[in-house]
Structures are given as C-alpha cells and as structure tokens.
XYZ file of C-alpha atoms in Angstrom:
390
model
C -2.415 -31.463 -19.120
C -5.616 -32.962 -17.796
C -9.027 -32.383 -19.382
C -8.573 -28.798 -20.434
C -11.053 -26.884 -22.554
C -9.884 -25.337 -25.822
C -9.455 -21.989 -24.057
C -7.451 -23.591 -21.245
C -5.173 -25.318 -23.748
C -4.573 -21.973 -25.455
C -3.890 -20.228 -22.148
C -1.503 -22.929 -20.965
C 0.309 -22.941 -24.330
C 0.839 -19.178 -24.332
C 2.109 -19.200 -20.745
C 4.524 -21.987 -21.674
C 5.883 -20.009 -24.662
C 6.358 -16.863 -22.560
C 8.281 -18.794 -19.910
C 10.420 -20.554 -22.555
C 11.633 -17.266 -24.037
C 12.227 -15.856 -20.580
C 14.329 -18.925 -19.808
C 16.293 -18.347 -23.000
C 17.172 -14.779 -22.019
C 18.243 -15.820 -18.514
C 20.229 -18.807 -19.764
C 22.094 -16.579 -22.186
C 22.584 -13.517 -19.971
C 24.502 -15.088 -17.060
C 27.312 -16.827 -19.002
C 27.377 -14.111 -21.685
C 28.184 -11.274 -19.295
C 30.539 -13.482 -17.249
C 32.557 -14.326 -20.380
C 32.597 -10.681 -21.555
C 33.787 -9.455 -18.146
C 36.415 -12.202 -17.844
C 37.788 -11.361 -21.307
C 37.896 -7.688 -20.294
C 39.906 -8.501 -17.157
C 37.173 -7.807 -14.591
C 37.920 -9.534 -11.257
C 36.007 -12.715 -10.463
C 34.616 -11.202 -7.241
C 33.217 -8.183 -9.132
C 31.999 -10.503 -11.890
C 30.064 -12.579 -9.366
C 28.749 -9.495 -7.581
C 27.444 -8.070 -10.860
C 25.546 -11.299 -11.522
C 23.582 -10.775 -8.291
C 21.805 -7.747 -9.801
C 19.205 -10.006 -11.417
C 18.299 -11.576 -8.097
C 18.494 -8.455 -5.956
C 15.914 -6.987 -8.331
C 13.708 -9.990 -7.649
C 14.053 -9.632 -3.880
C 13.341 -5.896 -4.000
C 10.019 -6.357 -5.782
C 8.909 -9.656 -4.203
C 7.237 -8.260 -1.038
C 5.089 -5.945 -3.162
C 3.898 -8.408 -5.824
C 1.040 -10.229 -4.139
C -1.265 -7.240 -3.535
C -1.249 -5.999 -7.188
C -1.730 -9.578 -8.436
C -4.840 -10.009 -6.279
C -6.143 -6.554 -7.278
C -5.385 -6.419 -11.025
C -5.121 -10.107 -11.966
C -2.510 -12.161 -13.806
C -2.450 -10.534 -17.246
C -1.426 -6.950 -16.305
C 1.448 -8.239 -14.146
C 2.760 -10.366 -17.028
C 2.522 -7.403 -19.408
C 4.500 -5.097 -17.124
C 7.103 -7.757 -16.331
C 7.698 -8.709 -19.960
C 7.970 -5.059 -20.984
C 10.746 -4.425 -18.437
C 12.672 -7.502 -19.591
C 12.803 -6.958 -23.358
C 13.448 -3.200 -23.129
C 16.359 -3.806 -20.747
C 17.842 -6.492 -23.010
C 17.783 -4.132 -25.989
C 19.534 -1.420 -23.947
C 22.649 -3.512 -23.123
C 24.559 -2.770 -26.371
C 24.050 1.001 -26.009
C 26.618 1.503 -23.243
C 29.193 -0.994 -21.983
C 29.542 0.027 -18.367
C 29.629 -2.223 -15.272
C 27.291 -0.008 -13.232
C 24.848 0.470 -16.131
C 24.770 -3.265 -16.861
C 24.210 -3.971 -13.162
C 21.219 -1.610 -13.213
C 19.810 -3.338 -16.308
C 20.189 -6.740 -14.671
C 18.376 -5.415 -11.615
C 15.488 -4.194 -13.798
C 15.397 -7.563 -15.595
C 15.161 -9.173 -12.151
C 12.120 -7.015 -11.384
C 10.460 -7.912 -14.682
C 11.329 -11.606 -14.583
C 9.919 -12.019 -11.108
C 6.659 -10.291 -12.060
C 6.393 -12.503 -15.137
C 7.230 -15.790 -13.413
C 5.216 -15.124 -10.280
C 2.103 -14.389 -12.296
C 2.426 -17.242 -14.835
C 3.444 -19.766 -12.179
C 0.556 -18.882 -9.860
C -1.851 -18.957 -12.796
C -0.753 -22.469 -13.793
C -0.915 -23.864 -10.234
C -4.363 -22.306 -9.727
C -6.077 -24.055 -12.662
C -4.187 -27.388 -12.649
C -6.125 -30.382 -11.210
C -4.342 -32.122 -8.306
C -3.881 -35.437 -10.130
C -2.140 -33.633 -13.038
C -0.292 -31.013 -11.034
C 3.130 -32.646 -11.209
C 2.781 -33.171 -14.947
C 1.585 -29.626 -15.670
C 4.288 -28.020 -13.553
C 6.841 -30.302 -15.210
C 5.715 -29.079 -18.644
C 5.934 -25.504 -17.360
C 9.449 -26.200 -16.065
C 10.303 -28.030 -19.272
C 9.477 -24.954 -21.332
C 11.713 -22.791 -19.155
C 14.431 -25.445 -19.362
C 14.311 -25.605 -23.174
C 14.835 -21.877 -23.332
C 17.517 -21.927 -20.664
C 19.393 -24.742 -22.451
C 19.395 -22.798 -25.718
C 20.593 -19.575 -24.083
C 24.298 -20.450 -23.558
C 24.592 -21.625 -27.173
C 24.203 -18.001 -28.282
C 27.222 -16.791 -26.246
C 29.713 -17.396 -29.143
C 27.773 -14.777 -31.176
C 29.890 -12.176 -29.356
C 32.591 -13.125 -31.893
C 30.339 -11.676 -34.615
C 29.185 -8.603 -32.696
C 29.196 -8.234 -28.929
C 25.693 -6.764 -28.817
C 24.123 -9.380 -31.120
C 23.058 -11.891 -28.403
C 21.349 -9.103 -26.438
C 19.446 -7.906 -29.512
C 18.286 -11.409 -30.514
C 17.143 -12.185 -26.962
C 15.309 -8.851 -26.653
C 13.398 -9.347 -29.911
C 12.399 -12.924 -29.021
C 11.161 -11.779 -25.600
C 9.118 -9.016 -27.223
C 7.474 -11.457 -29.662
C 6.580 -13.920 -26.888
C 5.338 -11.106 -24.644
C 2.909 -9.930 -27.333
C 1.026 -13.264 -27.093
C -0.309 -12.392 -23.636
C -2.685 -9.879 -25.236
C -4.597 -12.867 -26.662
C -5.544 -14.013 -23.158
C -8.483 -13.027 -20.989
C -7.505 -11.728 -17.566
C -8.147 -13.857 -14.472
C -7.745 -13.416 -10.697
C -6.437 -15.628 -7.867
C -8.726 -17.042 -5.181
C -9.461 -14.450 -2.499
C -8.996 -15.506 1.100
C -12.140 -15.446 3.212
C -12.873 -16.161 6.847
C -9.274 -15.926 8.030
C -7.390 -13.406 10.096
C -4.434 -13.298 7.698
C -6.458 -12.120 4.689
C -5.083 -8.594 4.776
C -1.780 -9.347 6.507
C 1.162 -10.173 4.236
C 3.413 -11.130 7.156
C 0.697 -13.444 8.481
C 0.349 -15.125 5.082
C 4.135 -15.501 4.800
C 4.377 -17.118 8.235
C 1.410 -19.425 7.649
C 2.821 -20.589 4.304
C 6.392 -21.115 5.558
C 5.134 -23.185 8.490
C 3.323 -25.672 6.227
C 5.581 -25.639 3.150
C 9.158 -24.751 4.135
C 10.476 -28.102 2.893
C 9.174 -27.363 -0.613
C 11.072 -24.054 -0.753
C 14.396 -25.928 -0.620
C 13.770 -26.865 -4.283
C 13.665 -23.297 -5.662
C 16.480 -22.299 -3.259
C 18.701 -25.113 -4.500
C 17.891 -24.537 -8.150
C 18.611 -20.823 -7.778
C 22.052 -21.634 -6.386
C 22.746 -24.092 -9.202
C 21.498 -21.858 -11.992
C 23.467 -18.786 -10.919
C 26.678 -20.513 -9.843
C 26.908 -22.805 -12.874
C 26.068 -20.066 -15.375
C 27.844 -17.079 -13.806
C 30.823 -18.602 -11.958
C 31.570 -21.952 -13.587
C 32.377 -20.301 -16.981
C 35.110 -18.239 -15.272
C 36.408 -21.327 -13.405
C 36.380 -23.383 -16.619
C 38.124 -20.662 -18.653
C 40.908 -20.588 -16.078
C 41.080 -24.388 -16.278
C 41.764 -24.183 -20.014
C 38.283 -24.759 -21.478
C 37.301 -22.799 -24.603
C 34.267 -20.499 -24.429
C 32.444 -22.659 -27.006
C 33.074 -25.827 -24.965
C 31.739 -24.125 -21.831
C 28.509 -23.105 -23.550
C 27.999 -26.726 -24.692
C 28.685 -28.050 -21.160
C 26.087 -25.680 -19.658
C 23.570 -26.585 -22.349
C 24.206 -30.292 -21.649
C 23.263 -29.807 -17.985
C 20.028 -28.127 -19.070
C 19.307 -30.901 -21.597
C 19.625 -33.451 -18.794
C 17.024 -31.499 -16.842
C 14.768 -31.404 -19.886
C 15.003 -35.162 -20.388
C 13.932 -35.955 -16.826
C 11.529 -33.059 -16.146
C 8.299 -34.706 -17.308
C 9.112 -38.270 -16.121
C 10.041 -36.992 -12.649
C 6.933 -34.811 -12.501
C 4.693 -37.753 -13.406
C 6.610 -40.016 -10.995
C 6.024 -37.504 -8.198
C 2.278 -37.678 -8.939
C 2.485 -41.442 -8.314
C 4.944 -41.956 -5.435
C 4.993 -38.535 -3.767
C 7.040 -35.349 -4.099
C 9.216 -35.883 -1.014
C 10.668 -39.221 -2.134
C 11.432 -37.950 -5.641
C 12.908 -34.786 -4.118
C 15.309 -36.824 -1.960
C 16.369 -38.962 -4.944
C 17.159 -35.904 -7.066
C 19.161 -34.076 -4.376
C 21.141 -37.186 -3.401
C 21.867 -38.112 -7.007
C 22.954 -34.569 -7.854
C 25.315 -34.381 -4.864
C 26.998 -37.678 -5.797
C 27.309 -36.762 -9.503
C 28.946 -33.383 -8.900
C 31.295 -35.023 -6.397
C 32.385 -37.520 -9.050
C 32.706 -34.709 -11.631
C 35.199 -32.892 -9.395
C 37.712 -35.709 -10.059
C 37.374 -35.503 -13.870
C 37.145 -31.757 -14.477
C 40.151 -31.642 -16.825
C 38.311 -33.809 -19.377
C 35.701 -32.071 -21.507
C 34.094 -35.380 -22.513
C 33.791 -36.585 -18.901
C 32.378 -33.244 -17.762
C 29.827 -33.300 -20.588
C 28.612 -36.764 -19.542
C 28.546 -35.987 -15.816
C 26.828 -32.615 -16.285
C 24.142 -34.389 -18.297
C 23.660 -36.942 -15.498
C 23.599 -34.148 -12.895
C 20.955 -32.383 -14.977
C 18.857 -35.582 -15.010
C 18.788 -35.442 -11.210
C 18.648 -31.779 -10.186
C 17.433 -30.012 -13.320
C 13.854 -30.483 -12.084
C 14.100 -29.447 -8.421
C 12.512 -26.036 -9.071
C 9.344 -27.483 -10.630
C 9.289 -30.300 -8.068
C 9.451 -27.670 -5.346
C 6.489 -25.794 -6.846
C 4.415 -28.987 -7.049
C 5.391 -29.925 -3.488
C 4.452 -26.435 -2.280
C 1.060 -26.667 -3.994
C 0.407 -30.007 -2.249
C 1.250 -28.581 1.168
C -0.368 -25.147 0.833
C -4.095 -24.254 1.138
C -5.598 -22.913 -2.118
C -6.061 -19.424 -0.657
C -2.340 -19.214 0.122
C -1.141 -20.325 -3.332
C -0.140 -16.791 -4.444
C 1.891 -16.443 -1.243
C 3.453 -19.859 -1.779
C 4.436 -19.030 -5.350
C 5.791 -15.691 -4.183
C 7.941 -17.429 -1.574
C 9.184 -19.878 -4.229
C 10.470 -16.846 -6.127
C 12.025 -15.338 -3.009
C 13.828 -18.556 -2.050
C 14.972 -18.987 -5.656
C 16.450 -15.476 -5.524
C 18.147 -16.115 -2.173
C 19.795 -19.217 -3.633
C 20.698 -17.279 -6.761
C 22.364 -14.561 -4.674
C 24.324 -17.127 -2.677
C 25.605 -18.891 -5.831
C 27.650 -16.128 -7.507
C 28.575 -14.469 -4.197
C 30.014 -17.653 -2.697
C 31.423 -18.761 -6.050
C 33.086 -15.397 -6.704
C 34.801 -15.494 -3.308
C 35.811 -19.093 -4.007
C 37.582 -18.065 -7.214
C 39.069 -14.911 -5.690
C 40.821 -16.825 -2.918
C 41.651 -19.785 -5.198
C 40.545 -22.551 -2.859
C 42.482 -25.812 -2.987
C 39.472 -27.956 -3.842
C 37.210 -28.117 -6.902
C 34.376 -25.684 -7.486
C 32.238 -28.688 -8.424
C 32.875 -30.171 -4.979
C 31.468 -26.957 -3.495
C 28.282 -27.549 -5.505
C 28.178 -31.175 -4.317
C 28.469 -30.126 -0.658
C 25.644 -27.643 -1.098
C 23.306 -30.277 -2.574
C 24.307 -32.759 0.117
C 23.325 -30.228 2.776
C 19.890 -29.766 1.165
C 19.476 -33.540 1.047
C 20.092 -33.832 4.794
C 17.722 -30.938 5.553
C 15.013 -32.574 3.423
C 15.553 -35.986 5.014
C 15.490 -34.746 8.619
C 12.736 -32.161 8.018
C 10.546 -34.698 6.239
C 10.914 -37.193 9.075
C 9.855 -34.540 11.598
C 6.906 -33.562 9.375
C 5.690 -37.174 9.209
C 6.096 -37.557 12.962
C 4.091 -34.388 13.704
C-alpha cells in the first residue's frame, strides 16, 4: 500500500471492507433473482430486462454525482449510497413483485454507484503513482472476494426465499457503519482551466485522453452482468443444478482474486496497456474453448477459473490505466466515467444475453462472451497503436 500513515492505513482498510460487502451483495443479487424468476417461469427476456434495473439506476445518477462529491466530500456520498443499498436489500422479502423488485434494483444501482464512485475516487486520489496498480488491485480484490462469496448464498432460498436478502442487508449495514469512523476529505479542485465548471467539458477532456482505459470497466460490466444474470438461466436449461451454477460463478471470481494483485503489480512494472491486452486476449480464447466443453461441470469449473485469472481484473486495471492517463484534477470525472462505462457494459450483458436465450441461438452463450472480449482486444490493440503514434 505504499508508505501510508496509521490514519491512511485505517482509511484504506475501511474503504476496502465497505467495497467487499458491496461486492457480496451484488454477487448474490444477480444470480439469486435470476434463479428465483426462472423457477417461477418468468421469461428469459423479462428476466434479463429486470437485471438491468441495477445499471439503469447507476446511469440515471451518474451525471449528477461529481458536483456533490466536490462540494460535500467523500464521506457524505458514501453514507447516502450505503443507506440506499442496505434498506433496499431488506425490503425485497416484503413483497414479491417483478415491478417492485425492479424498482429496488434501480435504487440499489443509485446507492452502489454513489458508494463506489466515492470510495474509488478517494483511493486513486491518495495512492502514490508507483503503488497505484497495487492499491487498486487490493481495492478490486476486496470487491472480488465479496462478489465470489455472493453466489454461494443463493442455495439459501431452499431454507427461506428471503433469507439471502436479509443476510446481505445486515452485512451491508454493518460495513456501512464503519464510514462514521473516518474524517471527511475532498477531491482536488480544478484551477486555471476553462472546464472547471463545465461537466460536459470535463467529460470530453477525459474521454479524449483516457477512452482506452474505459474499455476495462465496460468489459467487466458486460461479464459481471451476463455471467451472473444470464448464464445461470442458460446453465439451468443445459441441465446444471442451481448449486453447481453458484460454484461455477464463484470459481470465476476466485480466478480473478488469485490474479488481481499479481496483475496489478505487473502493470506497475511493464505498463497497463500490455497487461490489458494479455488479459483480454486470454479471456477471449478461454471462453471460446469453454464453449466446446459446456456439458461437463468439471471442465467448465476449470475453464471458468482460468478465464477469471485473465479477465477478473480488467475493471481494476482499467481504473489504474485511467489514473495514469488522466490529469489529477480530472480524476473524479475519470472515476465517474469508469462507473458509466461499467453500467453501459452491464446493461448490454443481460439485454443481449436475454435476447440470445429468447431466440435460442444455434451457438453457445460462452462463444458470445468470447466474441465480445475478442472485439475489445482488437479495439485496445488498434487504439493503443494510434495512441503511441500520436
């Protein structure tokens, strides 16, 4: 973590815990509701559409997040975001209704974005450049640990359908309470520039210098939402048991956990772009291979773990890459755009995946994921070459 003071260690630790529990709730929520809806006979298209509520909520609030963060600081935004998340989670068991659950997912999207935007910007603002990849990797690792544990709680619906929601809500509330131990802080204020008070100007300036980095959050958003909201339905129809599916999803996350810190440290040494290309290319090849072995649970477990080793870190790599490319004064805007691109990818995942299942395409869903990652690889390769030539 670099040479942090005792206070900075405490601050970083609390932010890591908050993000871990948030990851747990997200990792549980997507497959949990997908399995419940599939067992209730809800169509795959409607199932996928309902999963987009989380990300539409993020997109709705994203354009309005930067101004309050600069005005009120990090702590109040985290408090409000965490409050929205755990209250919504505890409300799920009260009324089982598609529209009501969609609304709750939308509110969770609002809260999650506020929480992640604030914690993520806070971490990137106080991390030294030579430790940035490592610190962001630890941040991503904490989210990944939570996200990996989330699907393992899906089988609790066999005890009581509302039990996973209640457990997740209580854990989020406990983690959220830790933020009150922190002293508030504020992002760097832009000075001497004509985009200081212009959100559109800041967005344009940041996209121009860092668009390549945003492919990481975009790709991870697609993977997270499609694998956790659509793949469970696809796997159930292929004859997998719900318990086996939860283990497969957790295995992918574990692969990401295993490589998160090594890849972050490697990117500090050899550069983000090269590591980014390796992860995207490796992920595309692994999912392509997995499409030929999808009837075997053992093979899918192994290949999902390998895929996780490659692409489970592309969100945190994208954040580190963005921080390298973006001026300090534009870091809040860059982190905001990371969240927006993550949400766009997350919307595309279940929407495209739901249509895929509805029309019962003749090729594997895993091949669709492979093609998506291959496209990002080509964009990164060509875009990076142009950037170096400029």
